Coordinates of C-alpha atoms and ligand atoms in Angstrom, one line a residue:
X1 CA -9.7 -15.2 24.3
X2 CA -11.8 -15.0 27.7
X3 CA -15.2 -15.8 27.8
X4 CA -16.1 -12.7 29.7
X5 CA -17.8 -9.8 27.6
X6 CA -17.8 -6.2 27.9
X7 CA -20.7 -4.4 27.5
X8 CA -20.4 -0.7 25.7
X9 CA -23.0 1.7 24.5
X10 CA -22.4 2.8 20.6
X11 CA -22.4 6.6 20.5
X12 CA -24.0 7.0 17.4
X13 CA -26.8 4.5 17.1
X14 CA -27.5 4.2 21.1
X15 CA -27.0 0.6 21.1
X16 CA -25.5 -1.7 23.7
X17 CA -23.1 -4.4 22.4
X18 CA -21.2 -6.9 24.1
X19 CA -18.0 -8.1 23.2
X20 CA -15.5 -9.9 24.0
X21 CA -12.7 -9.3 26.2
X22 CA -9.0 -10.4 24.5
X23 CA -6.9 -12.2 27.1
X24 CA -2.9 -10.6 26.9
X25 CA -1.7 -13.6 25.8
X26 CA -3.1 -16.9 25.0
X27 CA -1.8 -19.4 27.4
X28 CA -0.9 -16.8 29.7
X29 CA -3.9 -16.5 32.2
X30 CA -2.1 -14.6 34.2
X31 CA -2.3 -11.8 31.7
X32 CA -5.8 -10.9 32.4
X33 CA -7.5 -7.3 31.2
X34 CA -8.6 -6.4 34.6
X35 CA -5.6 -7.0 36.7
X36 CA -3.6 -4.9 33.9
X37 CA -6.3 -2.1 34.2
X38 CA -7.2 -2.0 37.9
X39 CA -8.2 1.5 37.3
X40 CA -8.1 2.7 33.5
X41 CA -10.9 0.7 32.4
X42 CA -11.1 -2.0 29.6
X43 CA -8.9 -2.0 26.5
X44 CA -8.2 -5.6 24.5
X45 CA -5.1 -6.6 23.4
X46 CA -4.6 -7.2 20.0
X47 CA -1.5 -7.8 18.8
X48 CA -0.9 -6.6 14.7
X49 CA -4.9 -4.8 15.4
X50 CA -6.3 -7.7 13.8
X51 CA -10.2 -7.0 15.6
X52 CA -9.7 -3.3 16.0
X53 CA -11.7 -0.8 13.8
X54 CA -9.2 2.5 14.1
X55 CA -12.0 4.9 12.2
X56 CA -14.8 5.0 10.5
X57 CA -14.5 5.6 6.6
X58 CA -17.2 6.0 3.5
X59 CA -14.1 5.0 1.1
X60 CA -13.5 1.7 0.9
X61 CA -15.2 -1.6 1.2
X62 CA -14.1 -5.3 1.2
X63 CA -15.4 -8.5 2.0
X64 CA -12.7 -10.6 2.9
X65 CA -14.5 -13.5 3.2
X66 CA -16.8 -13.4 -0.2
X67 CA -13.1 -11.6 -1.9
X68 CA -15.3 -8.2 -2.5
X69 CA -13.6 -4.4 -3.0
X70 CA -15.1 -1.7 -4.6
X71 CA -14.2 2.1 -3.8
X72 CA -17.2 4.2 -3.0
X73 CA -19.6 1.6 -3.9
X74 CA -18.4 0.9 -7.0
X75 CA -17.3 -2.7 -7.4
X76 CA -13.5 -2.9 -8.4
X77 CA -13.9 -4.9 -11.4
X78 CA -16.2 -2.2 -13.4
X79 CA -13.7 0.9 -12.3
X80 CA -10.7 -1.8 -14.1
X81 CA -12.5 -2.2 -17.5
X82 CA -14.2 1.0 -17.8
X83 CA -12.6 3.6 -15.9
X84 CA -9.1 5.6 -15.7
X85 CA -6.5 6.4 -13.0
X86 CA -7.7 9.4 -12.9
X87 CA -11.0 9.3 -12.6
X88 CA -11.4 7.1 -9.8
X89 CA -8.8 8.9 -8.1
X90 CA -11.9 11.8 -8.4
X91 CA -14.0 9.6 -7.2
X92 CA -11.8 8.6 -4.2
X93 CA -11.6 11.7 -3.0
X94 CA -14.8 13.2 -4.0
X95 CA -16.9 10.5 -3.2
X96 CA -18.8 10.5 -6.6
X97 CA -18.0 9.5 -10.0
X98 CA -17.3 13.3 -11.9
X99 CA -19.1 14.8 -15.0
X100 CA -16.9 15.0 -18.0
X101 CA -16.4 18.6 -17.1
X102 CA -15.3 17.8 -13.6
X103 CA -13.1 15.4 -14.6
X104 CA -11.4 17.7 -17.3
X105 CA -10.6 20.4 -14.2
X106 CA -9.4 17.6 -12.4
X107 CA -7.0 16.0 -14.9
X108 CA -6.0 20.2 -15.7
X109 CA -5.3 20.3 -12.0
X110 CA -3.0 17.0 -11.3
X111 CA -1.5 18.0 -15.0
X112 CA -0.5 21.5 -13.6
X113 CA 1.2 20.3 -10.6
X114 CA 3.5 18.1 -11.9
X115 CA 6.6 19.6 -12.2
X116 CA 8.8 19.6 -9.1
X117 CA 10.9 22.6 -7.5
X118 CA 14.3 22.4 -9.8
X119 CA 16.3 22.1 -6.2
X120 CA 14.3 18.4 -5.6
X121 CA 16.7 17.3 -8.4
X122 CA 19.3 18.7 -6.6
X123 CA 18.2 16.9 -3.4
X124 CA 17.9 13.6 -5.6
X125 CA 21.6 14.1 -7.0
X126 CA 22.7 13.8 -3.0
X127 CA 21.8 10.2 -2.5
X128 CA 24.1 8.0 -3.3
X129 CA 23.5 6.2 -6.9
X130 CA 22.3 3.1 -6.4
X131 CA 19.9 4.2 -3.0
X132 CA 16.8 2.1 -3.2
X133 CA 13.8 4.6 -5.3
X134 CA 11.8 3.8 -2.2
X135 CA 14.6 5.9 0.4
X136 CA 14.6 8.5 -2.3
X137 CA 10.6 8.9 -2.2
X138 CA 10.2 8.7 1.4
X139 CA 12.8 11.3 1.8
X140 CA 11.8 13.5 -0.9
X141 CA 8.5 13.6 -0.4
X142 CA 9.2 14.7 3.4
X143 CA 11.0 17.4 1.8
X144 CA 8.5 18.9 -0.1
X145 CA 6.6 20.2 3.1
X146 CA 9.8 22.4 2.9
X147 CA 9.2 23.0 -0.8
X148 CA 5.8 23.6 -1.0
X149 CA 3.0 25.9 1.1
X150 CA 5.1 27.4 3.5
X151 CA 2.2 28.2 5.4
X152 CA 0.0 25.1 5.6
X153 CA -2.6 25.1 7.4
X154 CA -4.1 21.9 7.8
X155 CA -7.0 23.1 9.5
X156 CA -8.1 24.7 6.2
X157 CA -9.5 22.6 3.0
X158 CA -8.4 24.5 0.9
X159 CA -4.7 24.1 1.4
X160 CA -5.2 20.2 2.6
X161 CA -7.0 19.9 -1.1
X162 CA -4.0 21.6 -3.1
X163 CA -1.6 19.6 -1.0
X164 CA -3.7 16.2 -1.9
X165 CA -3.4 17.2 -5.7
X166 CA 0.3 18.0 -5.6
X167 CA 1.0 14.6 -4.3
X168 CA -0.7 13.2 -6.7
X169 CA 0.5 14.5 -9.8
X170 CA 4.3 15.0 -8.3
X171 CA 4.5 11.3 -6.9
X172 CA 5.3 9.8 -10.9
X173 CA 8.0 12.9 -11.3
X174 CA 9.6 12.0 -8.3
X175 CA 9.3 8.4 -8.5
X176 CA 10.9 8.4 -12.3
X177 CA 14.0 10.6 -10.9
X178 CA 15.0 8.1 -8.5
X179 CA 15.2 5.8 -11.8
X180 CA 16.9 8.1 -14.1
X181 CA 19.2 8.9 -10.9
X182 CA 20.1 5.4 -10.8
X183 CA 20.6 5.6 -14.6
X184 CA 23.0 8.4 -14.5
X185 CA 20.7 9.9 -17.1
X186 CA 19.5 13.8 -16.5
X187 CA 16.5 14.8 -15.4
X188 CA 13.1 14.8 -17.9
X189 CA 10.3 17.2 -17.6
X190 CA 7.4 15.9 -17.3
X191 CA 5.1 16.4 -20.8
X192 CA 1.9 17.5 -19.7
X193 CA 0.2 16.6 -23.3
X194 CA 0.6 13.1 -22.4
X195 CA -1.8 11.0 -19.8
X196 CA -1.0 10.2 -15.9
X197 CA 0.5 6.8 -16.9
X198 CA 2.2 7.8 -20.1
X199 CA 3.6 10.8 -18.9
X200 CA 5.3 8.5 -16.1
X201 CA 6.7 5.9 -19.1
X202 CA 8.1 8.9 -20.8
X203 CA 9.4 10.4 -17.7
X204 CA 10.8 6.8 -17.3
X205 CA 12.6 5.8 -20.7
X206 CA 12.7 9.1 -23.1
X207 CA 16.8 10.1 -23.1
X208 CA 17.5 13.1 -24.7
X209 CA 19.3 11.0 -28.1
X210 CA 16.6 9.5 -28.7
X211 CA 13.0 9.5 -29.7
X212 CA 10.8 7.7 -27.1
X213 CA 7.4 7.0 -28.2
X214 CA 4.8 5.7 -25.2
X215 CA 3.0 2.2 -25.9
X216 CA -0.4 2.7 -25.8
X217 CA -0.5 -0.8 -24.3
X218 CA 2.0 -0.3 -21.9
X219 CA 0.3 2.9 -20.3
X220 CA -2.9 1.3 -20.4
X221 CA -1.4 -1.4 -18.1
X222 CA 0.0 0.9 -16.1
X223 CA -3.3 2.8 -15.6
X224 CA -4.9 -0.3 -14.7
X225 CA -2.3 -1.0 -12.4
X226 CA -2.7 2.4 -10.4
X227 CA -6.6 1.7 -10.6
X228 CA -6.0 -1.4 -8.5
X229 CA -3.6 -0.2 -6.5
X230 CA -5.1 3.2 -5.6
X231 CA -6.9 2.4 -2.2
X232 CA -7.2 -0.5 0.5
X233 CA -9.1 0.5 3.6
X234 CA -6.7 0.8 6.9
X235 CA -3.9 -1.4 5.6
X236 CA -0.7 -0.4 7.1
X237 CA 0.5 2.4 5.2
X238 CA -2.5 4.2 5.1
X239 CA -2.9 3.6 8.9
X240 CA 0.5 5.2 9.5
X241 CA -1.2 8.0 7.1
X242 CA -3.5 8.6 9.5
X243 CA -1.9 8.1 12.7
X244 CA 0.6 10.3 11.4
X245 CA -2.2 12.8 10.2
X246 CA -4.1 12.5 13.6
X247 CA -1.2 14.6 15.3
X248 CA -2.0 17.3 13.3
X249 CA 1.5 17.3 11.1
X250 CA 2.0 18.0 7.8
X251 CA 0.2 15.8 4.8
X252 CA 3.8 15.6 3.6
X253 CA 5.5 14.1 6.7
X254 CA 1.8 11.6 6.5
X255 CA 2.5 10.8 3.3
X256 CA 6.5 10.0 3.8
X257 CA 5.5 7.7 6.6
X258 CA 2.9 5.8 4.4
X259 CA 5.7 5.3 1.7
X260 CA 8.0 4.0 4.9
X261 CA 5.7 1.6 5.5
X262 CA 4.8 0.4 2.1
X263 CA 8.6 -0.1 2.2
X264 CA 8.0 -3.9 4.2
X265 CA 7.8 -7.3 2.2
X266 CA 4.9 -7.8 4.4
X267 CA 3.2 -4.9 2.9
X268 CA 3.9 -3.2 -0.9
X269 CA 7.4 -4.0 -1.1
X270 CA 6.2 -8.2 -1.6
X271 CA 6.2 -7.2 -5.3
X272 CA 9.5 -6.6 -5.4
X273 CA 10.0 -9.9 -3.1
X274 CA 7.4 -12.1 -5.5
X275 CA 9.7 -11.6 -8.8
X276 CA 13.3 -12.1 -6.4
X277 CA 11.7 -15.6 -5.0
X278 CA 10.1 -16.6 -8.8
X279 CA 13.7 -15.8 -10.2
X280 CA 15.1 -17.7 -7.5
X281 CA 13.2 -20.4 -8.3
X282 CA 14.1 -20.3 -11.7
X283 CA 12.0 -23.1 -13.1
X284 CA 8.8 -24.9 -12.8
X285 CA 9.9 -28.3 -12.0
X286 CA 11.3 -26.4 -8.6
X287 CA 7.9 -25.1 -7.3
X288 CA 7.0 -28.4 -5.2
X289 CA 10.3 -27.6 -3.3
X290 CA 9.4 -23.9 -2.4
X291 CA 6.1 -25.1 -1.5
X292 CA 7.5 -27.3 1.1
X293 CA 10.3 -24.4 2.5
X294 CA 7.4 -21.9 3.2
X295 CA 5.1 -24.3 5.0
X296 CA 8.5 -25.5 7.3
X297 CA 8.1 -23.5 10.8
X298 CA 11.4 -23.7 11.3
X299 CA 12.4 -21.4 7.6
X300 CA 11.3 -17.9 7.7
X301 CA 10.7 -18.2 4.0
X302 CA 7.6 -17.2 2.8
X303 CA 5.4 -17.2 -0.4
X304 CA 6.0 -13.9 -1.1
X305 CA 2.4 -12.6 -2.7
X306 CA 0.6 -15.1 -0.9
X307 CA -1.7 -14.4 2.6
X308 CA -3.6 -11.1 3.3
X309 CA -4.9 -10.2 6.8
X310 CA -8.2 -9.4 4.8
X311 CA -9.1 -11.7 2.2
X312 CA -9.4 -15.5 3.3
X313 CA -10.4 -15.7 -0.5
X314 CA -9.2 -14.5 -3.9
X315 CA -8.0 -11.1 -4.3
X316 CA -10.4 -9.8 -6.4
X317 CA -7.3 -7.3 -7.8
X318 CA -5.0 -10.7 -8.3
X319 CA -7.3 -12.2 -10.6
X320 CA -7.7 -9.2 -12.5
X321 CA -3.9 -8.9 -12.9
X322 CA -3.2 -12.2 -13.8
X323 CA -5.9 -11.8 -16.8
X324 CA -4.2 -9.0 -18.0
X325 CA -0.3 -10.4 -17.5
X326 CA -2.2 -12.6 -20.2
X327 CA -3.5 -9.9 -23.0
X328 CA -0.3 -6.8 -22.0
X329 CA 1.8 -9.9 -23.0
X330 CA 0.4 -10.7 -26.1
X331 CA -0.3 -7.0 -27.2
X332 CA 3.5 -6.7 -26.8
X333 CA 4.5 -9.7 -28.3
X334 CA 5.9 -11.2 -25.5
X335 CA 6.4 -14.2 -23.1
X336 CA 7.5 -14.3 -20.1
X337 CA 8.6 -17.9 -18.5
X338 CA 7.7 -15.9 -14.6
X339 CA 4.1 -16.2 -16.0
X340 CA 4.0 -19.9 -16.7
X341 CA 6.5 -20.4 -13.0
X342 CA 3.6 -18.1 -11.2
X343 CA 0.5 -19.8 -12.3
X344 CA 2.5 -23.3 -11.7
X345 CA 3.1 -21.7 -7.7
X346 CA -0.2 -20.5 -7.2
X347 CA -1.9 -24.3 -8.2
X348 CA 0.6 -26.3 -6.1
X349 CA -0.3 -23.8 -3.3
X350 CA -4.3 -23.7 -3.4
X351 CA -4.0 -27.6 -3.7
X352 CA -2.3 -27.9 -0.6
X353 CA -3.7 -28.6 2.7
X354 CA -1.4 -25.7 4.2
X355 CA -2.6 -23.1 2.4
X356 CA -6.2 -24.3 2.2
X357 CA -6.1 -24.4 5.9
X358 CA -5.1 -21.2 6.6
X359 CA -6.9 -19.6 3.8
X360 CA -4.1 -18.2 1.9
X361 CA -4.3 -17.0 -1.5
X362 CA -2.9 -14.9 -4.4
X363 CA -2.4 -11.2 -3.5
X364 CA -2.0 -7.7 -5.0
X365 CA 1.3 -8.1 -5.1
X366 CA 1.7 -11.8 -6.9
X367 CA 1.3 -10.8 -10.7
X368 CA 1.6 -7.1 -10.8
X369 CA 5.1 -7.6 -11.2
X370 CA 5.2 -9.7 -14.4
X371 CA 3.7 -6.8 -15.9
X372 CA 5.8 -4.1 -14.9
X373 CA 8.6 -6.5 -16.0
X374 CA 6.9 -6.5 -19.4
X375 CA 6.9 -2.7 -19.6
X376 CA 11.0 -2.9 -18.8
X377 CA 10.4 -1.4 -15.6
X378 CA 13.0 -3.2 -13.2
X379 CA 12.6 -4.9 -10.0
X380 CA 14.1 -2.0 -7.5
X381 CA 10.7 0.5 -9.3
X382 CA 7.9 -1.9 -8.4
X383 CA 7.2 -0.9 -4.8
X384 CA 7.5 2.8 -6.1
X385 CA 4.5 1.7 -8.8
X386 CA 2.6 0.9 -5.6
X387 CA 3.3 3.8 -4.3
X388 CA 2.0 5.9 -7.2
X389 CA -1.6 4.1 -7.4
X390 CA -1.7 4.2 -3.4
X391 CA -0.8 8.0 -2.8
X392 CA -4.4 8.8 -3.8
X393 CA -5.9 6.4 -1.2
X394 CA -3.7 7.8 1.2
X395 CA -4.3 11.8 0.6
X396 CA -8.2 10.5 0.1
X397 CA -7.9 9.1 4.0
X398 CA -6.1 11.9 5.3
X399 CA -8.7 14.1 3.9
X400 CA -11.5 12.3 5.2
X401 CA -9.7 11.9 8.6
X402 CA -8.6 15.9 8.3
X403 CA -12.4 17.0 7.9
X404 CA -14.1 14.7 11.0
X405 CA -13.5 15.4 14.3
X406 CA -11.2 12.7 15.7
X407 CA -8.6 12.1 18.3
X408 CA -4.9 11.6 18.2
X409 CA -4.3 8.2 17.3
X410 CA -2.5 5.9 20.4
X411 CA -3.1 2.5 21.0
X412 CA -2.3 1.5 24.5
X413 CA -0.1 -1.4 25.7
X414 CA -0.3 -4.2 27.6
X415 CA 2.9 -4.1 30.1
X416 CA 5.6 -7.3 31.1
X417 CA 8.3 -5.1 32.3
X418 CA 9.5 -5.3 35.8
X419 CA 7.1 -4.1 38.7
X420 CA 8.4 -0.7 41.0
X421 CA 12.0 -1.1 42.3
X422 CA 15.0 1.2 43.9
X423 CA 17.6 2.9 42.1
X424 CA 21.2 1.4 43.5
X425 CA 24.4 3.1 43.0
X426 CA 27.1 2.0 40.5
X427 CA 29.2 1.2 43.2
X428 CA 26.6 -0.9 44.9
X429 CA 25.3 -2.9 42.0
X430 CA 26.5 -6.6 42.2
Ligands
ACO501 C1 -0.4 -5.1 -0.5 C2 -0.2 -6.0 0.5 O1 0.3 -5.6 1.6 S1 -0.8 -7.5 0.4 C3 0.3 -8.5 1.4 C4 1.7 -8.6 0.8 N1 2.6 -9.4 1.6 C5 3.0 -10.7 1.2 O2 2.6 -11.2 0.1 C6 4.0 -11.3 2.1 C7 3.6 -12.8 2.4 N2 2.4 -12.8 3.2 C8 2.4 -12.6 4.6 O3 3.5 -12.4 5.2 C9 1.1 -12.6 5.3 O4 0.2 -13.5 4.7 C10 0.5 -11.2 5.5 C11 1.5 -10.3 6.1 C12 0.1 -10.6 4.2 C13 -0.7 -11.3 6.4 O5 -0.3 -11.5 7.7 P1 -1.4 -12.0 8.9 O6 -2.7 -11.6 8.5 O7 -0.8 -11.4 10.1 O8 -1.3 -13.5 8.9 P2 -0.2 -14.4 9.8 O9 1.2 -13.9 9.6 O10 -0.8 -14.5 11.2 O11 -0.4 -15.8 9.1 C14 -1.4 -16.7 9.4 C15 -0.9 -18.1 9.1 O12 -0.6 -18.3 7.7 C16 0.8 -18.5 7.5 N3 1.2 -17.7 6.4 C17 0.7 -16.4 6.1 N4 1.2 -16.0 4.9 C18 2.0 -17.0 4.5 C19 2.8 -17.2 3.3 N5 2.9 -16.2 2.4 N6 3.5 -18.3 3.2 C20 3.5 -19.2 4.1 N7 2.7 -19.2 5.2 C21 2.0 -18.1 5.4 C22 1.5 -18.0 8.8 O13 2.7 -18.7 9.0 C23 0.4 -18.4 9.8 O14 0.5 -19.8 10.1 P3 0.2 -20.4 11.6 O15 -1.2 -20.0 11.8 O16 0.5 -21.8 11.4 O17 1.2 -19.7 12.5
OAA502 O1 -5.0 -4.3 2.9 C1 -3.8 -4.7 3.2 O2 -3.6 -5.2 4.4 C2 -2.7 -4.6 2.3 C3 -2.9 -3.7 1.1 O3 -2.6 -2.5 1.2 C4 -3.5 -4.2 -0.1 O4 -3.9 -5.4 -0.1 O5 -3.7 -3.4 -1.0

């Protein structure tokens, strides 16, 4: 960083601030803002946007430092023991907690929309059968802007509110297909007497042989789960959500991006990662030795579920879920040696000087997984789960994005490439 400031005037409150100037890149001084800008003005560079505030937002706040979140105000740990899926997904995108009567609408709303157009089987049928659930969501939810509202008009709130509920309650029918598509098993209706998260489990595991009867306990957990899941600020996938949205294209094609980007093991697809490394592992007396591989510079390996850009404290969302890997597995009446393996990884870690350094603690993405492993829901489905909770904080963020004025999202870049130079022939080129 350079120690020279830049002074700018904030539009809204009138006041002058000066900040600092990022270098282009440290230990480089020859990448200096002003000789890459002669004439464009300032921008900083800042690599993975780690000081760079994209948009302002009355969603979501956290405290990375103190390991705060609460959505609209409220903090996360009330809306986890006293609230439902559904209702903070209201809240999310309405800003306040509903009345029971707005809340019944709501749920009739979501509950209405969840059946999908009979040729997005069809569509599902063409991938091949073992394509990962998270290339069959990304690409079928692209689709449905060729499914649904032909005429979408994104400038109107209307339509962008009945696309926001569609995705909603369609995200769980689509994200089960992919499963029974796996399965080889036909497609299931979704039963709109059930909840959000049993209808998903019954969508999941009912075969048409057999009676399936949804766990209360198991779709309780998985309401939890979508709770904690369901928004995070400008994390990556809901930034692609908006810088997708900012062009002015289709909440669809938004929300398929978002789901790309959850995709990563950097991002949502770490829960998938967590339960491949703590298989790998395989057993406690192993831990020290994984310990040691991700803090080795010269191993890519990483603790999967450990590190976030935000918190340099707990998660508030990981302690949370490691309470209740505790009780879902007891209501079940199971155990799960993963459990005993995690909690044994996460003390070695927070004892060590590496990850007390660097500030890096247990995730979202560290315990969930034990849990939907409880459920029987296997490995390949758990960035899909993600995907479920998140699709309301992304449809809440492109809503909130879609009704301010803003400006087409582009970040600008710092250049390395070669200065001006001739064309030469083919002939002449030596
Ligand atoms: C829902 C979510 O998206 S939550 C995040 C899920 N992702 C994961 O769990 C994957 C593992 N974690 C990570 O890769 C990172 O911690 C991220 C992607 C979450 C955050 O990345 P950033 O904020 O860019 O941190 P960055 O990559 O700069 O890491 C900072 C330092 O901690 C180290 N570090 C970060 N996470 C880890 C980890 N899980 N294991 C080992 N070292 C780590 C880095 O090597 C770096 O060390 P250095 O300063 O000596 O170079
Ligand atoms: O906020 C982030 O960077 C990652 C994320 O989505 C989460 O933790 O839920």
């Amino acid at each position: 960083m350079t120690d020279r400031k830049l002074t700018l005037t904030d539009p809204d409150s009138g006041k002058t601030l000066d900040l600092p100037i990022l270098a282009g890149t440290e230990g480089d001084p020859t990448m200096d803002i002003t000789r890459l800008n002669p004439e464009l003005g300032y921008f900083t560079y800042d690599p993975g946007y780690g000081t760079t505030a994209s948009c302002k937002s009355d969603i979501t706040f956290i405290d990375g430092t103190e390991g705060i979140l609460r959505y609209r105000g409220y903090p996360i740990e009330q809306l986890a023991e006293r609230s439902s899926f559904l209702e903070v997904s209201y809240l999310l995108l309405y800003g306040d907690l509903p009345s029971s009567t707005e809340l019944a609408a709501f749920e009739r709303d979501i509950t209405y929309h969840t059946m999908v157009h009979e040729q997005v089987n069809t569509f599902i049928g063409g991938f091949h059968y073992d394509a990962h659930p998270m290339a069959i969501l990304s690409g079928v939810i692209a689709s449905m802007a060729g499914f649904y509202q032909a005429n979408l008009d994104v400038n109107d709130p209307a339509h962008r509110e009945l696309a926001a509920k569609r995705m909603i309650a369609k995200m769980p029918t689509v994200s089960a297909a992919a499963y029974r598509h796996y399965m080889g098993w036909p497609s299931a209706y979704p039963r709109n007497s059930l909840n959000y998260a049993e209808r998903f489990l019954h969508m999941m595991f009912s075969v048409p042989a057999e009676a399936y009867e949804v766990n209360p306990v198991a779709a309780r957990a998985l309401d939890l789960l979508f709770i904690l899941h369901a928004d995070h600020e400008q994390n990556a996938s809901t930034s692609t959500v908006r810088l997708v949205g900012s062009t002015g294209a289709n909440p669809y094609a938004c929300v398929a991006a978002g789901i790309a980007a959850l995709w990563g093991p950097a991002h949502g697809g770490a829960n998938e990662a967590v339960l491949n490394m703590l298989n790998e592992i395989g057993d406690v007396s192993r831990v020290g030795e994984y310990v040691k591989k991700a803090k080795d510079k010269n191993d890519p390996f990483r603790l999967m579920g450990f590190g976030h850009r935000v918190y340099k404290n707990f998660d508030p969302r990981a302690r949370i879920i490691r309470k209740a890997c505790h009780d879902v597995l007891a209501d079940l009446g199971q155990t799960d040696p993963l459990l005993d393996l995690a909690m044994e990884l996460e003390k070695i870690a927070l004892e060590d000087d590496y990850f007390v350094e660097r500030k890096l603690y247990p995730n979202v993405d560290f315990y969930s997984g034990i849990i939907y492993k409880a459920l029987g829901i296997p490995t390949s489905m758990f960035t899909p789960m993600f995907a479920i909770g998140r699709t309301v904080g992304w449809v809440a963020q492109w809503l909130e994005q879609a009704a301010t004025p803003h400006r087409i999202g582009r970040p600008r870049q710092i250049y390395t490439g070669h200065s001006a130079r001739d064309y030469v022939g083919i002939d002449e080129r030596g």
